mmCIF file of C-alpha atoms and ligand atoms in Angstrom:
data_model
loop_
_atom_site.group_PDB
_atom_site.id
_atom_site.type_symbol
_atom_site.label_atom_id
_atom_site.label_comp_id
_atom_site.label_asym_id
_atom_site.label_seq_id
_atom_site.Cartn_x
_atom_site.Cartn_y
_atom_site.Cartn_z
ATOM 1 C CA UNK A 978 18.781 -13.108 -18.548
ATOM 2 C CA UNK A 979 20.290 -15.802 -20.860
ATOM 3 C CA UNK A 980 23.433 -15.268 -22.128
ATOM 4 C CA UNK A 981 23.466 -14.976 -25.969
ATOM 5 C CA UNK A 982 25.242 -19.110 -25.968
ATOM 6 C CA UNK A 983 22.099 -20.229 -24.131
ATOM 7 C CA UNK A 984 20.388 -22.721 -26.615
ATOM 8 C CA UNK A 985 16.629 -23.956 -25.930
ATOM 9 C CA UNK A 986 15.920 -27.426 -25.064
ATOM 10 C CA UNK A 987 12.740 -27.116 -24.269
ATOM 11 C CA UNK A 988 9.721 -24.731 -24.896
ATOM 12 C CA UNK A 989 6.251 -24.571 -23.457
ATOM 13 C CA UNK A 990 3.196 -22.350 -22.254
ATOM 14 C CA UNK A 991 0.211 -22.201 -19.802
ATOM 15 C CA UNK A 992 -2.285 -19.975 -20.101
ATOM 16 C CA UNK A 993 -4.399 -18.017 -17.060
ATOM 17 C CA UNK A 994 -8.305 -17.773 -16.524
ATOM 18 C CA UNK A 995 -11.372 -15.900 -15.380
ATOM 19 C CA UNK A 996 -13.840 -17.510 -12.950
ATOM 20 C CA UNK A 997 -16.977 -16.697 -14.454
ATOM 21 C CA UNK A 998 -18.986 -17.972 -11.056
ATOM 22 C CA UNK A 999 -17.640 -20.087 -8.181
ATOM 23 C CA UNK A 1000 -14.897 -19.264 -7.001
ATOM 24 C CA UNK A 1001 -14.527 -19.049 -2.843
ATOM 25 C CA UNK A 1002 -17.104 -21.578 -3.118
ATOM 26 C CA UNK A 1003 -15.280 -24.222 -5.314
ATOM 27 C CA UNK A 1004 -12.524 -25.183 -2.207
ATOM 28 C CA UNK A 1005 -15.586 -26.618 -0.515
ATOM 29 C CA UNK A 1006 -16.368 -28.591 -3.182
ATOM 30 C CA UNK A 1007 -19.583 -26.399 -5.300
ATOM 31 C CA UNK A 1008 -18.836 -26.309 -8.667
ATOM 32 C CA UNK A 1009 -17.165 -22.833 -10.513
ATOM 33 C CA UNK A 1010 -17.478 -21.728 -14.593
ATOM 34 C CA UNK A 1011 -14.301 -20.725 -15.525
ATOM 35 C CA UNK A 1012 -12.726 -19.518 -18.826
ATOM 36 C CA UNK A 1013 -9.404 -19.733 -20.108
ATOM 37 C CA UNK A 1014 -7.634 -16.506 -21.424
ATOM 38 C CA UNK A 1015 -5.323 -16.187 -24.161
ATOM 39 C CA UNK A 1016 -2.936 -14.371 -22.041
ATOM 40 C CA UNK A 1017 -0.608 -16.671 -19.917
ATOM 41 C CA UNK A 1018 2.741 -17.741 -19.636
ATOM 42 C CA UNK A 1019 5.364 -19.212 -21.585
ATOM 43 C CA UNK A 1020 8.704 -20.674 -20.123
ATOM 44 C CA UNK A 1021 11.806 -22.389 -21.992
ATOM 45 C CA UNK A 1022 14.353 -25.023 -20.460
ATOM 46 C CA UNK A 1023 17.998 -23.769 -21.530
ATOM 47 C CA UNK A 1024 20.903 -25.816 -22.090
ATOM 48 C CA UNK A 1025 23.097 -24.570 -19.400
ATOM 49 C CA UNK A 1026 24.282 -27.015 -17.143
ATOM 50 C CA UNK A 1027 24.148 -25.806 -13.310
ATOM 51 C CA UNK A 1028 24.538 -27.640 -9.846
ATOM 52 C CA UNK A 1029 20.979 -26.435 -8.983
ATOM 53 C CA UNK A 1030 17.823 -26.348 -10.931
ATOM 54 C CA UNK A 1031 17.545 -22.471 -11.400
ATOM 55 C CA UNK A 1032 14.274 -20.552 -12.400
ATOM 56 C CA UNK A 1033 14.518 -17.294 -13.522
ATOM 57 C CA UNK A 1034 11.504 -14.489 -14.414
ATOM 58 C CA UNK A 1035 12.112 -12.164 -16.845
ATOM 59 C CA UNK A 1036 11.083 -8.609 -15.989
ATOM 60 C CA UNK A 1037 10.626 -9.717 -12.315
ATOM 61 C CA UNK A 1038 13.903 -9.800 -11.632
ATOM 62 C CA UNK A 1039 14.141 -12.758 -10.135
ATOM 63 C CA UNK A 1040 16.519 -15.741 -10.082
ATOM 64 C CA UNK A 1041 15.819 -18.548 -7.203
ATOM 65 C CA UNK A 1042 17.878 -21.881 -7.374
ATOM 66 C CA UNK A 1043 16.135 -25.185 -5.457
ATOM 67 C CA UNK A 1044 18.753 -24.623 -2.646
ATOM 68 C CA UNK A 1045 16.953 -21.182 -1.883
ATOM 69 C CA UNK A 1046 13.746 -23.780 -0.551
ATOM 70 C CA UNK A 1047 14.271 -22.173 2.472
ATOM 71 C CA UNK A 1048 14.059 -18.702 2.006
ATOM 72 C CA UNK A 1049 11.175 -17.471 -0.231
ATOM 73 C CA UNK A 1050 8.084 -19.319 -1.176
ATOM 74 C CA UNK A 1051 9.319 -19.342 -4.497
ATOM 75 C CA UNK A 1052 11.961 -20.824 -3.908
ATOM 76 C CA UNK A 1053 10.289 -23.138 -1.932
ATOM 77 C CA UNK A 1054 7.892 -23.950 -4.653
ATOM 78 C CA UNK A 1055 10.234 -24.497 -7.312
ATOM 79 C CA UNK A 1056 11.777 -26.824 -4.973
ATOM 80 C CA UNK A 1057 8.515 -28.709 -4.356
ATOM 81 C CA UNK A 1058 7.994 -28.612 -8.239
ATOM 82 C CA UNK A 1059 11.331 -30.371 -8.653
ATOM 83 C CA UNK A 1060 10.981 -32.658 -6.171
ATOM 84 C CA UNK A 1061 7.089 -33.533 -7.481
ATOM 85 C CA UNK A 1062 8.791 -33.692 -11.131
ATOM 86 C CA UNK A 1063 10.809 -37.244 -10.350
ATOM 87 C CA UNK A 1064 14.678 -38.036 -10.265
ATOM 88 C CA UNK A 1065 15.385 -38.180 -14.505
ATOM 89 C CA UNK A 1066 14.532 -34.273 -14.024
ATOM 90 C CA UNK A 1067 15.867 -33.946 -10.387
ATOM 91 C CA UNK A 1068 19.349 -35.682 -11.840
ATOM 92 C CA UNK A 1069 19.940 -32.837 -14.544
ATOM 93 C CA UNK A 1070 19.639 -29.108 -13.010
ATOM 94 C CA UNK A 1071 19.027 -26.399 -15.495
ATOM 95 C CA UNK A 1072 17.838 -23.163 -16.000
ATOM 96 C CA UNK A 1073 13.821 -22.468 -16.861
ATOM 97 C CA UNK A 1074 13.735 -18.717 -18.175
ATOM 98 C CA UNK A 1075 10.109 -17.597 -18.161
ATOM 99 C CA UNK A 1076 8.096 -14.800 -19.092
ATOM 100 C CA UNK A 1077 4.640 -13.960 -17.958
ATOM 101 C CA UNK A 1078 1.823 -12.133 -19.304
ATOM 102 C CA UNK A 1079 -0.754 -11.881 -16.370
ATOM 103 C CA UNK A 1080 -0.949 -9.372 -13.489
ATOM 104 C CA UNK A 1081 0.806 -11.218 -10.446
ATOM 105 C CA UNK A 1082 -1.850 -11.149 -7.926
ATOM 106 C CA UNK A 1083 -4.768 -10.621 -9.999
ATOM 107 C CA UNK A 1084 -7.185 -13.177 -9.719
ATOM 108 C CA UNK A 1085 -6.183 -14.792 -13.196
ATOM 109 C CA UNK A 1086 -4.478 -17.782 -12.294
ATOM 110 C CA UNK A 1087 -0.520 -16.543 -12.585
ATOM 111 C CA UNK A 1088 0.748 -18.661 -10.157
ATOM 112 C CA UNK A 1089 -0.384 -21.830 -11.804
ATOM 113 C CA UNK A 1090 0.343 -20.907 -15.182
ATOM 114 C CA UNK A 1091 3.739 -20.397 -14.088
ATOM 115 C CA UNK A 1092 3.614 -23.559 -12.225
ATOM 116 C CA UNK A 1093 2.021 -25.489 -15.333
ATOM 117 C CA UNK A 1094 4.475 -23.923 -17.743
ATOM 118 C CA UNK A 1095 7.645 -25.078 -15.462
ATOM 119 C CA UNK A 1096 6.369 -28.239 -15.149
ATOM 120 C CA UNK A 1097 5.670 -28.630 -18.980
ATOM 121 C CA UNK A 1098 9.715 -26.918 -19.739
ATOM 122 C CA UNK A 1099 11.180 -29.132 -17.276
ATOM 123 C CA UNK A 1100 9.576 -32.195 -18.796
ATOM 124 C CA UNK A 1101 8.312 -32.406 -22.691
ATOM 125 C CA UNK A 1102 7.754 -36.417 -21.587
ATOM 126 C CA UNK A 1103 5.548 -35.409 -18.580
ATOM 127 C CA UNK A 1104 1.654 -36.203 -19.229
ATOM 128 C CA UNK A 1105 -1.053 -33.905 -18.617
ATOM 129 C CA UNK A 1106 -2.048 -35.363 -15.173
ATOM 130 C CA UNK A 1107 1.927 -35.489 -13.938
ATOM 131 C CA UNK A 1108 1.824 -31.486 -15.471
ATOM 132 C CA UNK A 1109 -1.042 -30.753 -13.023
ATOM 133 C CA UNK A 1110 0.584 -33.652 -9.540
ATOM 134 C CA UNK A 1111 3.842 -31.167 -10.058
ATOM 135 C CA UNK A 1112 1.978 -27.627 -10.457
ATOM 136 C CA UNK A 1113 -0.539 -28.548 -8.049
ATOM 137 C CA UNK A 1114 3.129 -29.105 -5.248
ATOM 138 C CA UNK A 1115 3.861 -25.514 -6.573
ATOM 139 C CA UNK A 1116 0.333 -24.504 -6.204
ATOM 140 C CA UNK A 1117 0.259 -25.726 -2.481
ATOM 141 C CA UNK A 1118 2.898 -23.241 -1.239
ATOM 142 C CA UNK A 1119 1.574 -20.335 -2.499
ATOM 143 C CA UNK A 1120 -2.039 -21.058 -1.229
ATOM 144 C CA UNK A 1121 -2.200 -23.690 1.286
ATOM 145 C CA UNK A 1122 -5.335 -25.359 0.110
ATOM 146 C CA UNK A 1123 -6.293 -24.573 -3.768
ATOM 147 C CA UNK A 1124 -9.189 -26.072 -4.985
ATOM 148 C CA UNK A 1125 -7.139 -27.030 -8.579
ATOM 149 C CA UNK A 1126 -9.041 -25.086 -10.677
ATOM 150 C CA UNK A 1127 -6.365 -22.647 -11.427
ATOM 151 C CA UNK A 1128 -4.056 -25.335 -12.043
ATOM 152 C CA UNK A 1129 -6.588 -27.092 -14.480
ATOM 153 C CA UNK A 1130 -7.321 -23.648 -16.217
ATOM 154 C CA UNK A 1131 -3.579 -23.648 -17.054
ATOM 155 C CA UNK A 1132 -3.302 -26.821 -18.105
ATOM 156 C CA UNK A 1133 -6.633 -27.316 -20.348
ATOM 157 C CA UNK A 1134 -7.813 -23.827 -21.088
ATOM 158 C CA UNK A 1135 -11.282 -23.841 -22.250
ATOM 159 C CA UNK A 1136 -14.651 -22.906 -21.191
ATOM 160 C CA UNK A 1137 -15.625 -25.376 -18.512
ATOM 161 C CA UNK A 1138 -16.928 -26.583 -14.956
ATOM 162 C CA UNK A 1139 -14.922 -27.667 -12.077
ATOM 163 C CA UNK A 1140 -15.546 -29.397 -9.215
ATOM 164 C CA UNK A 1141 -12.885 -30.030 -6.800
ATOM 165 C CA UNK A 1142 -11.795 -33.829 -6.024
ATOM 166 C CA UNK A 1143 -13.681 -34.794 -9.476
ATOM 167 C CA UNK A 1144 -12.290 -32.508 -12.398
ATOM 168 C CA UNK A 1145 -13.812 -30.716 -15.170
ATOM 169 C CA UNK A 1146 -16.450 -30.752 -17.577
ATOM 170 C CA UNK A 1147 -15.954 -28.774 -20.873
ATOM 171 C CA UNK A 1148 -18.910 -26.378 -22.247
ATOM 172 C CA UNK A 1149 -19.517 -25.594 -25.687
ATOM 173 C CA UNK A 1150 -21.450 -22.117 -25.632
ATOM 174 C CA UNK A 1151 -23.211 -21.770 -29.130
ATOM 175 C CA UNK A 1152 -21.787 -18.467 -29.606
ATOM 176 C CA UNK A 1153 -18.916 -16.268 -28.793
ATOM 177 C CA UNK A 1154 -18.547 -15.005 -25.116
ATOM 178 C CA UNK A 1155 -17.165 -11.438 -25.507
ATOM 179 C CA UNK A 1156 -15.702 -10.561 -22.225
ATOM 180 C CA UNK A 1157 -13.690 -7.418 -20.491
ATOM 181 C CA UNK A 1158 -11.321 -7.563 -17.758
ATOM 182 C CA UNK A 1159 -10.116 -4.311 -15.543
ATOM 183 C CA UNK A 1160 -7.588 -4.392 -12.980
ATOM 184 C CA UNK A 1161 -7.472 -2.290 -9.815
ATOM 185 C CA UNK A 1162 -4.601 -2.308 -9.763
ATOM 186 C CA UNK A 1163 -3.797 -3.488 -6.226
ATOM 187 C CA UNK A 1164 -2.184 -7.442 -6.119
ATOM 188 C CA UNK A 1165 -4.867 -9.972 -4.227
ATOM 189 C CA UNK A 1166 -3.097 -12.462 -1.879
ATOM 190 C CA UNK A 1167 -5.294 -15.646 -2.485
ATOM 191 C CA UNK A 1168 -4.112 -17.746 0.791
ATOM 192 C CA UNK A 1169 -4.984 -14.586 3.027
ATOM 193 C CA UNK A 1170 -8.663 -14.380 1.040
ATOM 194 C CA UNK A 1171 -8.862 -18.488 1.366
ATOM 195 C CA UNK A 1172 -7.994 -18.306 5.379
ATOM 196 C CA UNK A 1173 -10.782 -15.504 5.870
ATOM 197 C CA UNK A 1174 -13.264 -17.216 4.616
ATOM 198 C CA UNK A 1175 -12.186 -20.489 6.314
ATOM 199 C CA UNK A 1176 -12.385 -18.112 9.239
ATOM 200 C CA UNK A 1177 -15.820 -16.618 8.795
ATOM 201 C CA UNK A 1178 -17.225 -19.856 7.732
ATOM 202 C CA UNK A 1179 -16.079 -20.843 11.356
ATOM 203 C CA UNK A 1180 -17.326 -18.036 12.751
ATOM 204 C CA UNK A 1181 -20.698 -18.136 11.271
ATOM 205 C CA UNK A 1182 -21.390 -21.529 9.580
ATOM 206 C CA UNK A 1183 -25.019 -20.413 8.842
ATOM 207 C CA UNK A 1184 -24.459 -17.279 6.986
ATOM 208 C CA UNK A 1185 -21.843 -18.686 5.063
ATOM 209 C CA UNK A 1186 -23.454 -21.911 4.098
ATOM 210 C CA UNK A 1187 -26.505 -20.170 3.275
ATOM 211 C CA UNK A 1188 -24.255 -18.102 0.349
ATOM 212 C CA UNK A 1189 -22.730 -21.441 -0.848
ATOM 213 C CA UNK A 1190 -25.842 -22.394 -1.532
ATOM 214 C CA UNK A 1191 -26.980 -18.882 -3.525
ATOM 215 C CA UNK A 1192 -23.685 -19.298 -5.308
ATOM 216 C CA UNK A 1193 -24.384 -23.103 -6.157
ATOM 217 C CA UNK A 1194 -27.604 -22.278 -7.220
ATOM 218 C CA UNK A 1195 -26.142 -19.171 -9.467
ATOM 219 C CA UNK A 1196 -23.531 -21.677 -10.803
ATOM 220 C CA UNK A 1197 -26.105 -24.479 -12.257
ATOM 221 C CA UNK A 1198 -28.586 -21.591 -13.754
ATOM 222 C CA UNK A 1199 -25.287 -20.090 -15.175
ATOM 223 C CA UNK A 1200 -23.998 -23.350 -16.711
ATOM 224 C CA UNK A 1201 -27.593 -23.474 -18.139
ATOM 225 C CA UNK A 1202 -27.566 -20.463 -20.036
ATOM 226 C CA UNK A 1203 -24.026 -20.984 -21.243
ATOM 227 C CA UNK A 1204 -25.288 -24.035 -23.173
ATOM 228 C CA UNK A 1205 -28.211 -22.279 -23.999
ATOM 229 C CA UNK A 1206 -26.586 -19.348 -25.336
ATOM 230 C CA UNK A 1207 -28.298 -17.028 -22.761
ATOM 231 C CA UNK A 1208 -25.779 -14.586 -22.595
ATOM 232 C CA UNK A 1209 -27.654 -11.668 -20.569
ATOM 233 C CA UNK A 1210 -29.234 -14.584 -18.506
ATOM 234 C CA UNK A 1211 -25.488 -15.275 -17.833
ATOM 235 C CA UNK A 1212 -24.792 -11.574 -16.828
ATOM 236 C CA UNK A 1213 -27.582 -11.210 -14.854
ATOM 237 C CA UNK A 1214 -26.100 -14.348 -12.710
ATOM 238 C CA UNK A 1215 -22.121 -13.140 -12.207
ATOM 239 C CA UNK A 1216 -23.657 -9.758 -10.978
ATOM 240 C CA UNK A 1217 -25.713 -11.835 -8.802
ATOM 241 C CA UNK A 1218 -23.022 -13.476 -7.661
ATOM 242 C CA UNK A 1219 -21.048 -10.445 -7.021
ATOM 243 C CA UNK A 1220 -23.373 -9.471 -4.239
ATOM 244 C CA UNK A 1221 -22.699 -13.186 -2.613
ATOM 245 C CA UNK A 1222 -18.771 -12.311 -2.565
ATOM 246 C CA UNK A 1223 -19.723 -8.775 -1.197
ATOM 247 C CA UNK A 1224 -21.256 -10.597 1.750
ATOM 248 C CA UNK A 1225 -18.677 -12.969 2.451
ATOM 249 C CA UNK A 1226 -16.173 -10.543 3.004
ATOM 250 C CA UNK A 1227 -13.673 -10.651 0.045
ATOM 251 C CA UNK A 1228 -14.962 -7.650 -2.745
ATOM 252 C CA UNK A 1229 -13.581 -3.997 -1.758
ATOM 253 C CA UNK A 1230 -14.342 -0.547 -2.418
ATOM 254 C CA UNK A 1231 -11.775 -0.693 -5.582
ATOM 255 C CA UNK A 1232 -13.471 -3.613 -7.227
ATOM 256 C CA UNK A 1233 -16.968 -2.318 -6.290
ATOM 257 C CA UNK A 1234 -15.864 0.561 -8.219
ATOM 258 C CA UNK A 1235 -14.581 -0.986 -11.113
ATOM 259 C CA UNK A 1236 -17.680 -2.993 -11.411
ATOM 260 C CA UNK A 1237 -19.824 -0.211 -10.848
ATOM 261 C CA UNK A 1238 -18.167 1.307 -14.571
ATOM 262 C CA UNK A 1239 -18.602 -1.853 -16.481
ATOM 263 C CA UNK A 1240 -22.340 -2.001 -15.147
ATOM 264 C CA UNK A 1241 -22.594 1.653 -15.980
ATOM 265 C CA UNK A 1242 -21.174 1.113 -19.464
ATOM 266 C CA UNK A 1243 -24.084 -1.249 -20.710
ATOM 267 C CA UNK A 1244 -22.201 -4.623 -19.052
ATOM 268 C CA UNK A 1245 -24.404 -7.702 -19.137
ATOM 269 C CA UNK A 1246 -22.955 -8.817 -15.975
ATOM 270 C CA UNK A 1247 -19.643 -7.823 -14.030
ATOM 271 C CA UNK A 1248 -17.908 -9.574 -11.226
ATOM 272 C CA UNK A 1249 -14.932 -9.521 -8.900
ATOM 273 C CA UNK A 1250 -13.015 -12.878 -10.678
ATOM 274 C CA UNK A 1251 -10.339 -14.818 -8.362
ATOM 275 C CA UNK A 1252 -9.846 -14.578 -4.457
ATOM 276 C CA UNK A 1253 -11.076 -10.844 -4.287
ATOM 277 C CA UNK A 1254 -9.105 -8.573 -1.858
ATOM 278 C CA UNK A 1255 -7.953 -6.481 -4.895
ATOM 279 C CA UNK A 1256 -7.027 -8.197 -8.245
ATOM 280 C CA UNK A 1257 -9.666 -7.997 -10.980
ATOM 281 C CA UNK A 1258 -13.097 -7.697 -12.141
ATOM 282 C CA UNK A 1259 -14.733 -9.783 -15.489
ATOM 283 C CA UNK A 1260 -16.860 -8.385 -17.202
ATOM 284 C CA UNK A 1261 -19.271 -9.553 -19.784
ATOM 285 C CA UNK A 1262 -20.315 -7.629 -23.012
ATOM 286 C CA UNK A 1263 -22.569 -8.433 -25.666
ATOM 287 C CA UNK A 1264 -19.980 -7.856 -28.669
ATOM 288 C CA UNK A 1265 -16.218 -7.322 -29.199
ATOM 289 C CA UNK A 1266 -16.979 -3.770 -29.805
ATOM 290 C CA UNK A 1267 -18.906 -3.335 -26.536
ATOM 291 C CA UNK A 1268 -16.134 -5.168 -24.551
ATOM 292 C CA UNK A 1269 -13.426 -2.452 -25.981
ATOM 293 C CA UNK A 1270 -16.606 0.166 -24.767
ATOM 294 C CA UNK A 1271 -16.099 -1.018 -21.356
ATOM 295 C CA UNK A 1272 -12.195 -1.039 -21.262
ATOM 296 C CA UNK A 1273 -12.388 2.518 -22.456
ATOM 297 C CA UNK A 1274 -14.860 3.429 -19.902
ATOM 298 C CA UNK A 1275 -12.262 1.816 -17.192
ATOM 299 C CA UNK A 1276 -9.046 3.689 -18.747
ATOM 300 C CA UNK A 1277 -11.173 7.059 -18.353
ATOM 301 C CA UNK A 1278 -11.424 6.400 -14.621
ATOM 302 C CA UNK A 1279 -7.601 5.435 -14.878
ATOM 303 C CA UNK A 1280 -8.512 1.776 -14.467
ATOM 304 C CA UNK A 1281 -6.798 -0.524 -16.838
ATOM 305 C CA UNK A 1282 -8.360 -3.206 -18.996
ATOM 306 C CA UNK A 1283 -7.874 -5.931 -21.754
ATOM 307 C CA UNK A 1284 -10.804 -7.846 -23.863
ATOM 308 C CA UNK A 1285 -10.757 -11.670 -24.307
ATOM 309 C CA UNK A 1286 -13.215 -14.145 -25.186
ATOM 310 C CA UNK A 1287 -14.341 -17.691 -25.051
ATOM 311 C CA UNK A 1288 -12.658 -18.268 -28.905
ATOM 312 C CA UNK A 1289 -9.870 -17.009 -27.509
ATOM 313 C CA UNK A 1290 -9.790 -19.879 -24.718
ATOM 314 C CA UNK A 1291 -6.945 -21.678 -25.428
ATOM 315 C CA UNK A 1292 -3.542 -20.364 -24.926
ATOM 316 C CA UNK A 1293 -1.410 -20.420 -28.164
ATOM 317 C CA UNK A 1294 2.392 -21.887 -27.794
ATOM 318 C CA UNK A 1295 4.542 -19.132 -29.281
ATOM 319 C CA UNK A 1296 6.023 -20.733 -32.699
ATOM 320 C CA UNK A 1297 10.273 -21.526 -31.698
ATOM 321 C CA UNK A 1298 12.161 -18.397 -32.158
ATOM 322 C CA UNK A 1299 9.877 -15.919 -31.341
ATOM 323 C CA UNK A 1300 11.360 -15.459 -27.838
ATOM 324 C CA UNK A 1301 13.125 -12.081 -26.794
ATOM 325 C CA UNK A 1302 16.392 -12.217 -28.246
ATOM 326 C CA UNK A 1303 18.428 -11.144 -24.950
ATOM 327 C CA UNK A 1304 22.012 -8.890 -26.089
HETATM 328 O O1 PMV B 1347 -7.151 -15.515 -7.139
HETATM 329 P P1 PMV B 1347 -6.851 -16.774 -7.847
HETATM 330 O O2 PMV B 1347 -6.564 -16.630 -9.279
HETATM 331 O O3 PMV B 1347 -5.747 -17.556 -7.161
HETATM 332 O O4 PMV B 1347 -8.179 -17.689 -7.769
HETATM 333 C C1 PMV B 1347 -8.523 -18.297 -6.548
HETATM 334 C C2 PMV B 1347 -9.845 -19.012 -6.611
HETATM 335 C C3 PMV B 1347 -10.320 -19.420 -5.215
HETATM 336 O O5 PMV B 1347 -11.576 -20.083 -5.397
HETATM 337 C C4 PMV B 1347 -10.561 -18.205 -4.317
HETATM 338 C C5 PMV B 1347 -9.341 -20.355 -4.508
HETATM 339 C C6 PMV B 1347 -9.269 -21.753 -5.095
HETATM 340 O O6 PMV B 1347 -8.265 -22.430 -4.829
HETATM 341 O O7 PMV B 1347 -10.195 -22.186 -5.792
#
């Protein structure tokens, strides 16, 4: 924690994300929806002078210093965001004090909203592209070889569609996307998830290409009814893309489960969202009311659950003084 002299230089926010369709698919270059949520994470640069750059999570318990590279792959990617972040910011080591709203390991982007929201406290001057170079370093250690679209969720929030190597394209749906999101509770390693799908995709090119192509397919009828407003058309595809992650490997008895509820409690469509392997499920609804419907359903089975929706997109910075006040 700060102590009560530390004074704020710096203040800034990133926000996570739901992958509507895509994702597995996306690192090999097929295009994912994805949708910004209005939880995230916010992070502040603080005055205190140190010989290291030191990053510190509130309610993690954890303090790494760039020295620490060597030791933990946070460390090590707080030392890659450092180095990515240029020699002005190398040449004055402080402390970034963060807190994050988002289930580590659950398929909603934490990682690079932490990574984004470092990036942005550590530099106000940094553009939007140099935000995304320096998360993207952060990114990298954590899992190997990510597709971005985490990092650009962070960074642009929105409703949009991402293609690896060329960026995004935002989407304007003409109404409201009401959406509900249950955790099972179990933290999803994304690099492990990435690797066995490399793997299988090795192992049996065929197969695997073969649900690329459902998926791709999924992804441009999906993008269609998004601008069309189609919102059970929409449904119909993320639970049709649900049975493409079943087959490649990466859904599991909890999230079947906890798709299974949302399904049973009237949801237009429900998904695994993120790398799979545990994490969380999306699930859409065809009002705000239905969406809290669903999350009640989950907490019932002991599953819990939050609503968000595509208004909701873009992560709000906190106003200036509406941080924790530490004693
Ligand atoms: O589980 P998350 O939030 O890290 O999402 C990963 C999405 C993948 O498509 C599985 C990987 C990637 O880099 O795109």
């Amino acid at each position: 924690m700060s102590s009560p002299s530390s004074t704020e230089q710096n203040h800034a926010s990133a926000g996570g994300k739901v992958i509507l369709l895509g994702e597995h698919a996306v690192v090999y270059g097929i295009p994912a929806l994805v949708l910004g949520v209005s939880r995230g994470v916010t992070a502040r640069l603080l005055a205190d002078t140190c010989t290291m750059h030191v990053l510190r999570i509130e309610g993690w318990g954890v303090d790494v210093a760039t020295g620490d590279c060597t030791t933990t792959d946070l460390g090590r990617a707080f030392g890659a965001l450092v180095g990515a972040s240029g020699v002005r910011v190398g040449a004055s080591p402080r402390v970034v004090e963060v807190h994050v709203d988002l289930p580590p390991g659950g398929g909603l982007g934490c990682s690079a909203a932490i990574g984004v929201a470092v990036a942005r406290a550590l530099d106000g001057a940094a553009s939007q592209a140099d935000v995304m170079d320096r998360a993207m370093a952060w990114e990298r250690i954590f899992h190997g070889n990510p597709s971005g679209i985490d990092v650009w969720a962070a960074a642009h929030g929105g409703i949009f569609s991402f293609t690896r190597g060329v960026g995004a394209t935002p989407l304007a749906p003409p109404c409201t996307l009401h959406l509900a999101i249950g955790s099972t509770g179990r933290a999803s390693g994304t690099k492990v998830m990435v690797e066995r799908v490399r793997a299988l995709k090795q192992e049996a090119p065929e197969r695997v290409n073969a649900i690329f192509e459902g998926i791709s397919g999924l992804v441009q009828n999906a993008t269609h009814a998004i601008l069309c407003g189609d919102v059970s058309g929409l449904g119909a595809h993320m639970n049709a893309n649900h049975e493409h992650l079943i087959n490649l490997g990466v859904s599991t008895p909890e999230l079947d489960f906890v798709v299974g509820l949302a399904r049973g409690a009237g949801a237009l469509g429900a998904k695994l969202t993120g790398a799979g392997g545990g994490g969380c499920v999306a699930a859409l609804a065809e009002s705000a009311e239905h969406a809290e419907a669903i999350v009640r359903r989950w907490n019932l089975a002991g599953v819990d659950g939050w609503t968000t929706t595509s208004a909701q997109a873009q992560v709000e910075m906190p106003p200036r003084g509406a941080w924790p006040v530490h004693p």
